[in-house]
XYZ file of N, CA, C and O in Angstrom:
872
model
N -121.200 -149.193 -163.689
C -120.273 -149.945 -164.685
C -118.732 -149.875 -163.772
O -118.436 -148.824 -163.246
N -118.273 -150.838 -163.752
C -117.089 -150.909 -163.219
C -115.795 -149.965 -163.605
O -115.894 -150.190 -165.065
N -115.060 -149.600 -162.726
C -113.916 -148.678 -163.378
C -112.729 -149.355 -162.800
O -112.481 -149.661 -161.946
N -111.693 -149.774 -163.757
C -110.650 -150.133 -163.722
C -109.586 -149.168 -163.215
O -109.288 -148.121 -163.979
N -108.923 -149.134 -162.178
C -108.198 -148.229 -161.590
C -106.764 -148.699 -161.533
O -106.366 -149.839 -160.998
N -105.784 -148.194 -162.211
C -104.395 -148.819 -162.564
C -103.744 -149.005 -161.138
O -103.915 -147.766 -160.123
N -102.820 -149.691 -160.813
C -102.267 -149.743 -159.828
C -101.141 -148.633 -159.433
O -100.536 -148.114 -160.562
N -101.064 -147.992 -158.211
C -100.228 -147.214 -157.881
C -98.398 -147.651 -158.102
O -98.324 -148.690 -157.729
N -97.874 -146.535 -158.538
C -96.368 -146.959 -158.936
C -95.478 -146.811 -157.465
O -96.058 -145.955 -156.771
N -94.938 -147.798 -157.315
C -94.003 -147.748 -155.823
C -93.221 -146.261 -155.827
O -92.664 -145.841 -157.010
N -93.360 -145.628 -154.762
C -92.701 -144.233 -154.306
C -91.274 -144.904 -153.978
O -90.876 -145.517 -153.082
N -90.314 -144.313 -154.848
C -88.587 -144.564 -154.281
C -88.440 -144.131 -153.064
O -88.739 -143.109 -152.616
N -87.847 -144.915 -152.267
C -87.469 -144.594 -151.034
C -86.758 -143.258 -150.847
O -86.979 -142.684 -149.673
N -85.844 -143.038 -151.575
C -85.009 -141.579 -151.698
C -85.991 -140.207 -151.532
O -85.789 -139.216 -151.077
N -87.335 -140.462 -152.117
C -88.308 -139.446 -152.124
C -88.989 -139.305 -150.723
O -89.772 -138.263 -150.959
N -88.917 -140.304 -149.841
C -89.562 -139.985 -148.536
C -88.581 -139.255 -147.629
O -87.656 -139.841 -147.284
N -89.207 -138.074 -147.094
C -88.525 -137.555 -146.125
C -88.360 -137.957 -145.154
O -89.303 -138.696 -144.373
N -86.908 -138.102 -144.329
C -86.705 -138.695 -143.024
C -87.344 -137.900 -141.846
O -87.684 -136.753 -142.151
N -87.972 -138.550 -140.915
C -88.596 -137.757 -139.821
C -87.804 -136.807 -139.166
O -86.500 -137.224 -139.049
N -88.190 -135.886 -138.574
C -87.091 -134.611 -138.108
C -87.258 -135.164 -136.863
O -88.111 -135.547 -136.176
N -85.903 -135.001 -136.105
C -85.852 -135.122 -134.529
C -86.292 -133.978 -133.962
O -86.322 -132.902 -134.411
N -87.055 -134.196 -132.920
C -87.504 -133.037 -132.021
C -86.353 -132.042 -131.650
O -85.287 -132.668 -131.053
N -86.653 -130.925 -131.735
C -85.411 -129.973 -131.234
C -85.301 -129.955 -129.764
O -86.326 -130.321 -128.998
N -84.096 -129.723 -129.554
C -83.659 -129.849 -127.811
C -84.302 -128.754 -127.081
O -84.524 -128.912 -126.168
N -84.731 -127.419 -127.746
C -85.483 -126.674 -126.934
C -85.732 -125.546 -127.797
O -84.924 -125.261 -128.889
N -86.384 -124.360 -127.387
C -86.386 -123.187 -127.922
C -84.982 -122.477 -128.016
O -84.053 -122.699 -127.130
N -84.814 -121.740 -129.114
C -83.595 -121.170 -129.230
C -83.670 -119.677 -129.063
O -84.643 -119.000 -129.347
N -82.550 -119.146 -128.538
C -82.838 -117.732 -127.992
C -82.197 -116.876 -129.063
O -81.979 -117.398 -130.243
N -82.025 -115.692 -128.939
C -81.749 -114.679 -129.997
C -80.216 -114.762 -130.402
O -79.792 -114.547 -131.694
N -79.632 -115.542 -129.522
C -78.110 -115.821 -130.028
C -77.965 -116.886 -130.692
O -76.966 -117.589 -131.240
N -78.889 -117.743 -130.674
C -79.061 -119.149 -131.446
C -78.605 -120.298 -130.739
O -78.355 -121.405 -131.401
N -78.539 -120.003 -129.380
C -78.012 -121.113 -128.485
C -79.280 -121.742 -127.970
O -80.163 -121.198 -127.709
N -79.566 -123.136 -127.795
C -80.642 -123.858 -127.237
C -80.841 -123.177 -125.645
O -79.876 -123.500 -124.860
N -81.789 -122.589 -125.435
C -81.946 -122.314 -124.201
C -82.499 -123.574 -123.291
O -82.117 -123.510 -122.113
N -82.696 -124.489 -123.737
C -82.716 -125.908 -122.787
C -81.505 -126.172 -122.201
O -81.421 -126.421 -121.097
N -80.474 -125.973 -122.889
C -79.169 -126.637 -122.508
C -78.688 -125.712 -121.328
O -78.180 -125.854 -120.315
N -79.066 -124.202 -121.565
C -78.653 -123.149 -120.498
C -79.514 -123.594 -119.075
O -79.279 -123.513 -118.177
N -80.724 -123.732 -119.366
C -81.711 -124.117 -118.164
C -81.402 -125.265 -117.495
O -81.157 -125.297 -116.240
N -80.940 -126.239 -118.292
C -80.321 -127.378 -117.428
C -79.107 -127.225 -116.915
O -78.912 -127.624 -115.458
N -78.079 -126.494 -117.353
C -76.828 -126.202 -116.473
C -77.261 -125.392 -115.266
O -76.851 -125.722 -114.131
N -78.149 -124.354 -115.413
C -78.493 -123.380 -114.435
C -79.335 -124.200 -113.373
O -79.073 -123.996 -112.051
N -79.983 -125.083 -113.690
C -80.972 -125.937 -112.615
C -79.991 -127.114 -112.062
O -80.205 -127.084 -110.801
N -79.121 -127.626 -112.684
C -78.240 -128.527 -112.379
C -77.061 -128.240 -111.138
O -76.896 -128.576 -110.354
N -76.608 -126.934 -111.961
C -75.227 -126.565 -110.881
C -75.358 -125.409 -109.674
O -75.004 -125.390 -108.782
N -76.799 -124.698 -110.059
C -76.929 -123.476 -109.102
C -78.501 -123.817 -108.311
O -78.749 -122.894 -107.532
N -79.343 -124.584 -109.195
C -80.561 -124.444 -108.684
C -81.475 -123.319 -108.808
O -82.723 -123.259 -108.163
N -81.165 -122.580 -109.993
C -81.790 -121.415 -110.364
C -82.622 -121.943 -111.903
O -82.338 -122.820 -112.459
N -83.940 -121.039 -112.045
C -84.672 -121.128 -112.938
C -84.501 -120.070 -113.935
O -84.554 -119.104 -113.442
N -84.676 -120.599 -115.106
C -84.919 -119.454 -116.324
C -86.272 -119.122 -116.582
O -87.192 -120.134 -116.496
N -86.513 -118.102 -117.033
C -88.083 -117.846 -117.267
C -88.137 -116.912 -118.508
O -87.003 -116.569 -118.854
N -89.164 -116.931 -119.222
C -89.437 -116.144 -120.429
C -88.789 -116.470 -121.418
O -88.147 -117.756 -121.491
N -88.008 -115.810 -122.345
C -87.391 -116.092 -123.537
C -88.308 -116.361 -124.741
O -89.171 -116.581 -124.811
N -87.521 -116.876 -125.700
C -85.719 -116.710 -125.702
C -85.479 -115.249 -125.905
O -86.324 -114.603 -126.438
N -84.422 -115.087 -125.595
C -83.367 -115.633 -124.597
C -84.028 -115.822 -123.074
O -84.675 -114.935 -122.518
N -83.572 -116.746 -122.234
C -84.123 -117.028 -121.092
C -83.434 -115.867 -120.144
O -82.493 -115.461 -120.381
N -84.152 -115.765 -118.677
C -83.924 -114.719 -118.042
C -83.771 -115.161 -116.780
O -84.390 -116.253 -116.228
N -82.927 -114.581 -115.970
C -83.059 -114.771 -114.375
C -83.745 -113.759 -113.669
O -83.860 -112.711 -114.303
N -84.482 -114.064 -112.884
C -85.332 -113.281 -111.903
C -84.587 -112.684 -110.607
O -83.765 -113.440 -110.210
N -84.813 -111.526 -110.312
C -84.112 -110.864 -109.365
C -84.968 -110.666 -108.001
O -86.098 -110.859 -108.251
N -84.376 -110.533 -106.806
C -85.287 -110.364 -105.768
C -85.609 -111.592 -104.859
O -86.020 -111.613 -103.728
N -84.895 -112.904 -105.405
C -85.379 -114.153 -104.588
C -83.987 -114.592 -104.236
O -83.803 -114.695 -102.705
N -83.173 -115.071 -105.005
C -82.018 -115.636 -104.751
C -80.801 -114.378 -104.711
O -79.816 -114.507 -103.850
N -81.034 -113.443 -105.375
C -80.108 -112.206 -105.573
C -80.623 -111.251 -105.842
O -81.831 -111.338 -106.666
N -79.926 -109.926 -105.787
C -80.516 -108.590 -106.393
C -79.199 -108.280 -107.373
O -78.157 -109.069 -107.084
N -79.238 -107.269 -108.161
C -78.415 -106.919 -108.856
C -78.034 -105.334 -108.808
O -78.789 -104.552 -108.818
N -76.657 -104.995 -108.980
C -76.127 -103.610 -108.760
C -75.658 -103.551 -110.299
O -74.569 -104.332 -110.810
N -75.981 -102.722 -110.972
C -75.812 -102.476 -112.371
C -75.041 -101.074 -112.675
O -75.570 -99.934 -112.084
N -74.169 -100.956 -113.390
C -73.426 -99.835 -113.809
C -72.516 -99.740 -115.071
O -72.464 -100.733 -115.696
N -72.152 -98.920 -115.490
C -71.325 -98.694 -116.643
C -70.247 -99.772 -116.733
O -69.281 -99.955 -115.790
N -69.987 -100.426 -117.872
C -68.744 -101.388 -118.070
C -67.549 -100.741 -117.636
O -66.498 -101.442 -117.125
N -67.087 -99.593 -118.135
C -65.994 -98.849 -117.696
C -65.540 -98.588 -116.235
O -64.651 -99.075 -115.805
N -66.732 -98.096 -115.675
C -66.846 -98.167 -114.098
C -66.761 -99.601 -113.614
O -65.671 -99.582 -112.332
N -67.335 -100.414 -113.962
C -66.995 -101.897 -113.366
C -65.870 -102.275 -113.600
O -65.358 -103.215 -112.528
N -65.249 -102.023 -114.622
C -63.885 -102.599 -114.985
C -62.720 -102.223 -113.865
O -62.063 -103.032 -113.193
N -62.814 -100.813 -113.447
C -62.274 -100.129 -112.503
C -62.681 -100.794 -111.261
O -61.723 -101.109 -110.167
N -63.824 -101.045 -110.960
C -64.332 -101.634 -109.598
C -63.532 -102.801 -109.390
O -63.369 -103.223 -108.198
N -63.394 -103.996 -110.414
C -63.299 -105.197 -110.417
C -61.444 -104.991 -110.051
O -61.057 -106.307 -109.363
N -60.996 -104.217 -110.164
C -59.490 -104.000 -109.816
C -59.198 -103.585 -108.478
O -58.148 -103.535 -107.893
N -60.331 -103.224 -107.594
C -60.336 -102.737 -106.347
C -60.282 -104.014 -105.401
O -60.921 -104.777 -105.589
N -59.608 -103.869 -104.105
C -59.550 -104.736 -103.139
C -60.886 -104.888 -102.319
O -60.916 -104.823 -101.174
N -62.236 -105.068 -103.244
C -63.367 -104.975 -102.536
C -64.105 -106.597 -102.939
O -64.036 -106.925 -103.930
N -64.764 -107.231 -102.015
C -65.390 -108.220 -102.131
C -66.453 -108.382 -102.913
O -67.132 -107.329 -102.766
N -66.486 -109.118 -103.974
C -67.736 -109.080 -104.734
C -68.310 -110.669 -104.882
O -67.455 -111.408 -104.613
N -69.378 -110.738 -105.342
C -69.945 -112.208 -105.652
C -69.952 -112.086 -107.004
O -69.068 -111.759 -107.645
N -70.720 -113.024 -107.861
C -70.611 -113.187 -109.214
C -70.974 -111.909 -109.891
O -71.688 -111.058 -109.530
N -70.277 -111.736 -111.061
C -70.263 -110.824 -111.979
C -70.513 -110.973 -113.332
O -69.913 -111.733 -113.885
N -71.757 -110.558 -114.186
C -72.024 -110.382 -115.612
C -71.658 -109.305 -116.481
O -71.704 -108.180 -115.776
N -71.307 -109.493 -117.453
C -71.323 -108.336 -118.612
C -72.258 -108.486 -119.651
O -72.340 -109.666 -120.115
N -72.897 -107.305 -119.948
C -73.988 -107.337 -121.250
C -73.925 -106.006 -121.793
O -74.234 -105.143 -121.190
N -73.143 -106.157 -122.963
C -72.909 -104.952 -123.624
C -72.137 -103.913 -122.877
O -71.130 -104.382 -122.593
N -72.849 -102.795 -122.505
C -71.981 -101.655 -121.772
C -72.126 -101.471 -120.446
O -72.107 -100.731 -119.750
N -73.113 -102.460 -119.757
C -73.476 -102.583 -118.441
C -72.680 -103.986 -117.852
O -72.864 -105.138 -118.392
N -72.322 -103.603 -116.416
C -71.804 -104.714 -115.658
C -72.889 -105.063 -114.502
O -73.492 -104.021 -113.894
N -73.027 -106.179 -114.164
C -73.933 -106.445 -113.208
C -73.412 -107.138 -111.905
O -72.805 -108.497 -112.326
N -73.364 -106.877 -110.870
C -72.883 -107.231 -109.692
C -74.073 -108.040 -108.887
O -74.975 -106.965 -108.308
N -73.857 -109.359 -108.738
C -74.974 -109.703 -107.846
C -74.754 -109.763 -106.412
O -73.557 -109.850 -105.828
N -75.727 -109.286 -105.767
C -75.788 -108.841 -104.342
C -77.082 -109.614 -103.419
O -77.500 -110.237 -104.265
N -77.001 -109.700 -102.243
C -77.935 -110.307 -101.467
C -79.432 -109.857 -101.850
O -79.512 -108.624 -102.182
N -80.367 -110.832 -101.656
C -81.635 -110.104 -101.745
C -82.029 -109.111 -100.805
O -81.700 -109.160 -99.706
N -82.866 -108.100 -101.318
C -83.018 -107.021 -100.609
C -82.213 -105.813 -100.544
O -82.516 -104.539 -99.871
N -81.052 -105.869 -101.265
C -79.869 -105.079 -101.395
C -80.583 -103.724 -102.248
O -80.244 -102.802 -101.892
N -81.302 -104.000 -103.374
C -81.820 -103.013 -104.193
C -82.613 -101.842 -103.321
O -82.502 -100.713 -103.762
N -83.218 -102.313 -102.366
C -84.158 -101.390 -101.367
C -83.313 -100.708 -100.556
O -83.903 -99.426 -100.196
N -81.785 -100.995 -100.514
C -81.116 -100.177 -99.657
C -80.115 -99.342 -100.282
O -79.520 -98.230 -99.930
N -80.326 -99.194 -101.706
C -79.352 -98.573 -102.370
C -79.437 -96.970 -102.184
O -78.413 -96.467 -102.000
N -80.477 -96.530 -102.340
C -80.752 -94.941 -102.264
C -80.457 -94.646 -101.010
O -79.849 -93.502 -100.744
N -80.595 -95.336 -99.725
C -80.328 -95.055 -98.434
C -78.931 -94.854 -98.561
O -78.455 -93.979 -97.673
N -78.257 -95.973 -98.769
C -76.826 -95.968 -98.741
C -76.011 -95.033 -99.473
O -75.065 -94.089 -98.777
N -76.705 -94.648 -100.642
C -76.052 -93.632 -101.436
C -76.241 -92.220 -100.761
O -75.206 -91.306 -100.543
N -77.190 -91.973 -100.163
C -77.377 -90.612 -99.416
C -76.380 -90.693 -98.008
O -75.873 -89.585 -97.619
N -76.312 -91.881 -97.570
C -75.402 -91.787 -96.236
C -74.067 -91.810 -96.710
O -73.119 -91.142 -95.746
N -73.736 -92.258 -97.629
C -72.250 -91.954 -98.248
C -72.228 -90.809 -98.772
O -71.001 -90.621 -99.457
N -72.994 -90.045 -98.640
C -72.862 -88.537 -99.448
C -72.737 -88.493 -100.959
O -72.233 -87.464 -101.275
N -73.406 -89.430 -101.425
C -73.685 -89.499 -102.952
C -74.926 -89.005 -103.393
O -75.158 -89.194 -104.447
N -75.905 -88.816 -102.228
C -76.973 -88.712 -102.802
C -77.360 -87.332 -103.735
O -76.493 -86.267 -103.518
N -78.138 -87.551 -104.699
C -78.473 -86.192 -105.534
C -77.312 -86.255 -106.738
O -77.429 -85.287 -107.688
N -76.321 -87.184 -106.747
C -75.018 -87.143 -107.718
C -75.614 -88.035 -108.840
O -76.026 -89.070 -108.625
N -75.412 -87.782 -110.123
C -75.864 -88.540 -111.270
C -74.697 -89.605 -111.460
O -73.664 -89.150 -111.800
N -74.809 -90.880 -111.089
C -73.945 -91.839 -111.038
C -74.129 -92.766 -112.181
O -73.187 -93.785 -112.259
N -75.310 -92.948 -112.568
C -75.722 -93.924 -113.593
C -75.817 -95.534 -112.801
O -74.909 -96.495 -113.247
N -75.668 -95.449 -111.453
C -75.718 -96.625 -110.734
C -77.133 -97.092 -110.043
O -77.917 -96.447 -109.943
N -77.586 -98.350 -110.839
C -78.705 -98.749 -110.289
C -78.837 -99.946 -109.717
O -77.757 -100.789 -109.739
N -79.980 -100.359 -109.146
C -80.230 -101.910 -108.643
C -81.559 -102.392 -109.054
O -82.623 -101.782 -109.327
N -81.425 -103.748 -109.345
C -82.520 -104.362 -109.561
C -82.919 -105.452 -108.643
O -82.168 -106.325 -108.216
N -84.431 -105.552 -108.003
C -84.661 -106.322 -106.769
C -85.942 -107.039 -107.312
O -85.980 -107.705 -108.439
N -86.585 -107.175 -106.304
C -87.863 -108.003 -106.575
C -88.967 -107.474 -107.958
O -88.900 -106.382 -108.280
N -88.903 -108.435 -108.666
C -89.696 -108.186 -110.107
C -89.017 -108.020 -111.168
O -89.247 -107.719 -112.323
N -87.548 -107.689 -110.641
C -86.508 -107.349 -112.236
C -86.262 -108.802 -112.719
O -86.284 -109.889 -112.271
N -85.428 -108.589 -114.103
C -84.911 -109.857 -114.612
C -83.877 -109.547 -115.515
O -83.803 -108.001 -115.631
N -82.982 -110.401 -115.582
C -81.712 -110.183 -116.237
C -81.550 -111.149 -117.239
O -82.042 -112.418 -117.205
N -81.033 -111.012 -118.537
C -80.579 -112.030 -119.317
C -79.691 -113.003 -118.888
O -78.778 -112.524 -118.269
N -79.754 -114.165 -118.737
C -79.111 -115.179 -118.267
C -77.734 -115.338 -119.099
O -77.740 -115.646 -120.452
N -76.739 -115.246 -118.642
C -75.377 -115.183 -119.399
C -75.084 -116.439 -119.802
O -75.393 -117.748 -119.095
N -74.142 -116.633 -120.659
C -73.641 -118.040 -121.272
C -73.083 -118.562 -120.126
O -72.334 -118.188 -119.528
N -73.547 -120.001 -119.909
C -72.821 -120.892 -118.918
C -71.279 -120.654 -118.858
O -70.778 -120.875 -120.237
N -70.463 -120.544 -117.795
C -68.996 -120.670 -118.077
C -68.695 -122.027 -118.669
O -69.138 -123.135 -118.501
N -67.384 -121.689 -119.510
C -66.940 -122.953 -119.987
C -67.322 -123.346 -121.328
O -67.122 -124.139 -121.982
N -68.512 -122.454 -121.578
C -69.026 -122.776 -123.061
C -68.819 -121.652 -123.828
O -68.871 -120.445 -123.453
N -68.438 -121.695 -125.079
C -68.240 -120.821 -125.920
C -69.476 -120.147 -126.715
O -70.440 -120.592 -126.122
N -69.249 -118.662 -126.960
C -70.522 -118.105 -127.014
C -70.867 -118.403 -128.322
O -69.984 -118.975 -129.423
N -72.058 -118.965 -128.608
C -72.700 -119.405 -129.819
C -72.543 -118.867 -130.901
O -72.241 -117.661 -131.011
N -72.359 -119.434 -132.020
C -72.106 -118.901 -133.586
C -72.979 -117.900 -133.788
O -74.227 -118.260 -133.766
N -72.626 -116.881 -134.183
C -73.886 -115.623 -134.684
C -74.252 -114.757 -133.496
O -75.401 -114.504 -133.544
N -73.917 -115.086 -132.575
C -74.394 -114.505 -131.068
C -74.330 -113.046 -131.345
O -73.252 -112.597 -131.784
N -75.097 -112.185 -130.813
C -75.157 -110.461 -131.065
C -73.883 -110.028 -130.221
O -73.664 -110.630 -129.215
N -73.444 -108.894 -130.870
C -72.290 -108.185 -130.022
C -72.777 -107.765 -128.769
O -74.067 -107.068 -128.556
N -72.030 -108.075 -127.751
C -72.660 -107.814 -126.286
C -73.530 -108.585 -125.510
O -74.287 -108.240 -124.996
N -73.407 -109.958 -126.266
C -74.188 -110.826 -125.409
C -73.814 -111.027 -123.867
O -72.698 -110.865 -123.512
N -74.812 -111.368 -123.118
C -74.251 -111.580 -121.480
C -73.383 -112.730 -121.338
O -73.512 -113.664 -121.927
N -72.418 -112.288 -120.836
C -71.517 -113.165 -120.274
C -71.015 -113.244 -118.806
O -71.283 -112.010 -118.120
N -70.556 -114.296 -118.248
C -70.255 -114.083 -117.147
C -68.776 -113.693 -116.854
O -67.894 -114.407 -117.500
N -68.235 -112.705 -116.071
C -66.932 -112.416 -115.678
C -66.380 -113.113 -114.509
O -65.190 -113.555 -114.262
N -67.145 -113.092 -113.537
C -66.965 -114.198 -112.292
C -68.035 -114.845 -112.266
O -69.186 -114.560 -111.704
N -67.866 -116.140 -112.616
C -69.195 -117.127 -112.673
C -69.924 -117.744 -110.967
O -68.931 -117.529 -110.375
N -71.113 -117.736 -111.209
C -71.768 -118.031 -109.891
C -71.111 -119.680 -109.883
O -71.011 -120.422 -110.442
N -71.224 -120.101 -108.233
C -70.842 -121.511 -107.790
C -71.960 -121.715 -106.892
O -72.863 -121.145 -106.439
N -72.096 -123.164 -106.826
C -73.296 -123.533 -105.873
C -73.333 -123.145 -104.407
O -72.124 -123.105 -103.851
N -74.277 -122.540 -104.085
C -74.192 -122.084 -102.649
C -73.727 -120.634 -102.657
O -73.413 -120.047 -101.438
N -73.427 -119.951 -103.737
C -73.009 -118.469 -103.657
C -73.720 -117.552 -103.070
O -73.171 -116.437 -102.620
N -74.805 -117.809 -103.111
C -75.862 -116.777 -102.358
C -75.601 -116.580 -101.081
O -75.758 -115.332 -100.475
N -75.117 -117.383 -100.201
C -74.775 -117.133 -98.842
C -73.475 -116.328 -98.812
O -73.203 -115.768 -97.609
N -72.634 -115.875 -99.574
C -71.661 -115.299 -99.803
C -71.832 -113.750 -100.657
O -70.823 -112.970 -100.638
N -72.940 -113.569 -101.064
C -73.232 -112.465 -101.503
C -73.064 -111.170 -100.567
O -73.360 -111.217 -99.490
N -72.176 -109.919 -100.991
C -72.464 -108.669 -100.305
C -73.785 -108.502 -99.847
O -74.767 -108.176 -100.354
N -73.524 -108.041 -98.631
C -75.012 -107.891 -98.063
C -74.823 -106.653 -96.851
O -73.634 -106.353 -96.193
N -75.842 -106.175 -96.261
C -75.896 -105.184 -95.203
C -75.720 -106.134 -93.780
O -76.246 -107.381 -93.828
N -74.911 -105.753 -92.674
C -74.771 -106.360 -91.634
C -76.138 -106.030 -90.624
O -76.719 -104.908 -90.823
N -76.335 -107.138 -89.950
C -77.480 -106.906 -89.048
C -78.598 -108.040 -88.990
O -78.111 -109.142 -89.869
N -79.403 -108.168 -88.330
C -80.395 -109.422 -88.062
C -81.031 -109.536 -89.367
O -81.602 -108.720 -90.244
N -81.079 -110.772 -89.918
C -81.799 -111.063 -90.940
C -81.088 -110.810 -92.327
O -81.470 -111.179 -93.329
N -79.543 -110.570 -92.053
C -79.034 -110.308 -93.324
C -77.777 -111.217 -93.175
O -77.130 -111.431 -92.306
N -77.498 -112.075 -94.503
C -76.583 -113.111 -94.325
C -75.408 -112.259 -95.063
O -75.176 -111.043 -94.741
N -74.774 -113.096 -96.102
C -73.828 -112.528 -96.844
C -72.465 -112.221 -96.219
O -72.229 -112.629 -95.217
N -71.893 -111.144 -96.657
C -70.501 -110.694 -96.130
C -70.597 -109.464 -95.056
O -69.715 -108.679 -95.161
N -71.518 -109.429 -94.453
C -71.789 -108.520 -93.360
C -71.756 -106.967 -94.117
O -72.755 -106.658 -94.987
N -70.907 -106.046 -93.580
C -70.860 -104.776 -94.347
C -70.256 -104.694 -95.874
O -70.082 -103.575 -96.246
N -70.318 -106.000 -96.333
C -69.953 -106.074 -97.744
C -70.671 -105.089 -98.637
O -69.963 -104.767 -99.767
N -71.855 -105.061 -98.485
C -72.501 -104.191 -99.546
C -72.235 -102.498 -99.395
O -72.074 -102.217 -100.484
N -72.090 -102.218 -98.020
C -71.604 -100.938 -97.952
C -70.276 -100.465 -98.716
O -70.299 -99.511 -99.433
N -69.587 -101.493 -98.372
C -68.040 -101.094 -99.303
C -68.243 -101.098 -100.823
O -67.366 -100.538 -101.524
N -68.937 -102.187 -101.413
C -69.145 -102.264 -102.728
C -70.023 -101.163 -103.118
O -69.440 -100.519 -104.198
N -70.807 -100.725 -102.453
C -71.671 -99.572 -103.083
C -70.591 -98.126 -103.003
O -70.786 -97.272 -103.802
N -70.068 -98.049 -102.048
C -69.124 -96.988 -101.797
C -68.150 -97.092 -102.990
O -67.705 -95.777 -103.582
N -67.396 -97.922 -103.208
C -66.542 -98.141 -104.536
C -67.281 -98.105 -105.779
O -66.455 -97.480 -106.687
N -68.437 -98.615 -105.930
C -69.111 -98.590 -107.181
C -69.582 -96.879 -107.468
O -69.202 -96.618 -108.843
N -69.801 -96.153 -106.229
C -70.080 -95.002 -106.714
C -68.892 -94.325 -107.103
O -69.051 -93.443 -107.855
N -67.845 -94.227 -106.411
C -66.670 -93.659 -106.767
C -66.156 -93.821 -108.218
O -65.937 -92.637 -108.721
N -66.274 -95.305 -108.598
C -65.621 -95.494 -109.934
C -66.891 -95.033 -111.104
O -66.385 -94.575 -111.941
N -68.243 -94.804 -110.473
C -68.973 -94.249 -111.421
C -68.784 -93.017 -111.684
O -68.837 -92.241 -112.832
N -68.481 -92.264 -110.614
C -68.234 -90.615 -110.682
C -67.010 -90.373 -111.534
O -67.090 -89.755 -112.588
N -65.848 -91.120 -111.251
C -64.560 -91.044 -111.950
C -64.934 -91.440 -113.541
O -64.321 -90.799 -114.385
N -65.856 -92.208 -113.944
C -65.829 -92.714 -115.260
C -66.620 -91.678 -115.914
O -66.306 -91.132 -117.150
N -67.660 -90.842 -115.273
C -68.428 -89.774 -115.692
C -67.587 -88.709 -116.242
O -67.521 -87.984 -116.969
N -66.464 -88.379 -115.352
C -65.575 -87.313 -115.404
C -64.619 -87.681 -116.519
O -64.291 -86.778 -117.438
N -64.253 -88.922 -116.642
C -63.444 -89.235 -117.750
C -63.942 -89.084 -119.088
O -63.547 -88.589 -120.226
N -65.469 -89.477 -119.194
C -65.984 -89.229 -120.343
C -66.334 -87.573 -120.781
O -66.448 -87.198 -122.144
N -66.513 -86.984 -119.713
C -66.858 -85.344 -120.055
C -65.247 -84.623 -120.415
O -65.294 -83.757 -120.911
N -64.121 -85.434 -119.763
C -62.918 -84.540 -120.407
C -62.204 -85.230 -121.492
O -61.911 -86.273 -121.776
N -62.143 -84.305 -122.365
C -61.406 -84.687 -123.771
C -60.004 -84.855 -123.330
O -59.450 -84.600 -122.501
N -59.416 -85.613 -124.313
C -57.913 -85.863 -124.205
C -57.313 -84.595 -124.578
O -57.682 -83.794 -125.484
N -56.091 -84.546 -123.951
C -55.411 -83.216 -124.057
C -54.966 -83.117 -125.606
O -54.818 -81.771 -126.085
N -54.768 -83.710 -126.424
C -54.214 -83.687 -127.780
C -55.435 -83.239 -128.612
O -55.131 -82.330 -129.520
N -56.668 -83.639 -127.959
C -57.895 -83.150 -128.877
C -58.179 -81.519 -128.592
O -58.624 -80.899 -129.320
N -57.784 -81.073 -127.520
C -57.733 -79.926 -127.056
C -56.668 -79.100 -127.569
O -57.117 -77.818 -128.150
N -55.476 -79.337 -127.607
C -54.388 -78.626 -128.139
C -54.241 -78.562 -129.618
O -53.491 -77.888 -130.060
N -54.647 -79.586 -130.040
C -54.495 -79.842 -131.669
C -52.999 -80.551 -131.877
O -52.438 -81.209 -130.848
N -52.674 -80.784 -133.119
C -51.362 -81.497 -133.514
C -50.467 -80.774 -132.858
O -50.294 -79.647 -132.906
N -49.326 -81.453 -132.589
C -47.968 -80.981 -132.324
C -47.201 -80.441 -133.593
O -47.018 -80.859 -134.521
N -46.930 -78.973 -133.279
C -46.332 -78.148 -134.530
C -44.738 -77.706 -134.267
O -44.473 -76.876 -134.826
N -44.217 -78.552 -133.349
C -43.074 -78.106 -132.800
C -41.702 -78.250 -133.927
O -42.174 -79.215 -134.727
N -40.551 -78.011 -133.564
C -39.371 -78.462 -134.393
C -39.358 -79.938 -134.315
O -39.437 -80.377 -133.342
N -38.732 -80.420 -135.492
C -38.353 -81.849 -135.272
C -37.435 -81.994 -134.418
O -36.290 -81.444 -134.137
N -37.519 -82.985 -133.662
C -36.644 -83.579 -132.443
C -36.841 -82.884 -131.075
O -36.364 -83.186 -130.320
N -37.758 -81.720 -131.371
C -38.387 -81.280 -130.049
C -39.388 -82.142 -129.032
O -40.037 -82.838 -129.578
N -38.863 -82.364 -127.986
C -39.844 -83.146 -127.149
C -40.843 -82.405 -126.684
O -41.185 -81.020 -126.547
N -42.117 -83.126 -126.743
C -43.283 -82.741 -126.291
C -43.774 -83.269 -124.992
O -43.899 -84.431 -124.867
N -44.396 -82.804 -123.873
C -44.648 -83.108 -122.730
C -46.158 -82.610 -122.609
O -46.528 -81.855 -122.660
N -46.883 -83.958 -122.015
C -48.037 -83.643 -121.580
C -48.611 -84.008 -120.606
O -47.857 -84.505 -119.572
């Protein structure tokens, strides 16, 4: 027996969802397209991002990293010491140095008579990674977490040849620049540690209780 099927009612065009455009790339924790970051690093520097999100830069090939507390790093930036690119992430500051420098850090600290002193000074070399900072000239993405990685002294094309390094055969960079940088970094790390351990004078002596108009000297 034949069954009569009524014709289907036309679907209003407004009810048809529009096709979604393909996303530009995976989004990092900060909500910024990692693809845009990767294009900038690749086009401007020839560096590749790995992992993620968020994308990361591998250490030990094009550069190593000298890492220290941000308060010590801020003082180091005020010194007349040559540095390469510098990044900040949270409470840690990262100074880019020549590849192979991470292997030299312990020996340099011993030679500079800082061996055995707790400095909170570290280095990342072969096999290490750092979060790729926001490319220069770009605002931090909306909703980015506090302490997201940013460049304080951005890298430029060919900057690897000018990174602080040890002098000697097989070492490029700025000759003894690594020695000077490590010496200054160790000094500022030690000073910052002492500042953190030393309370303010007002906290030790308590509130001033002298007569009105009496001067107080600290």
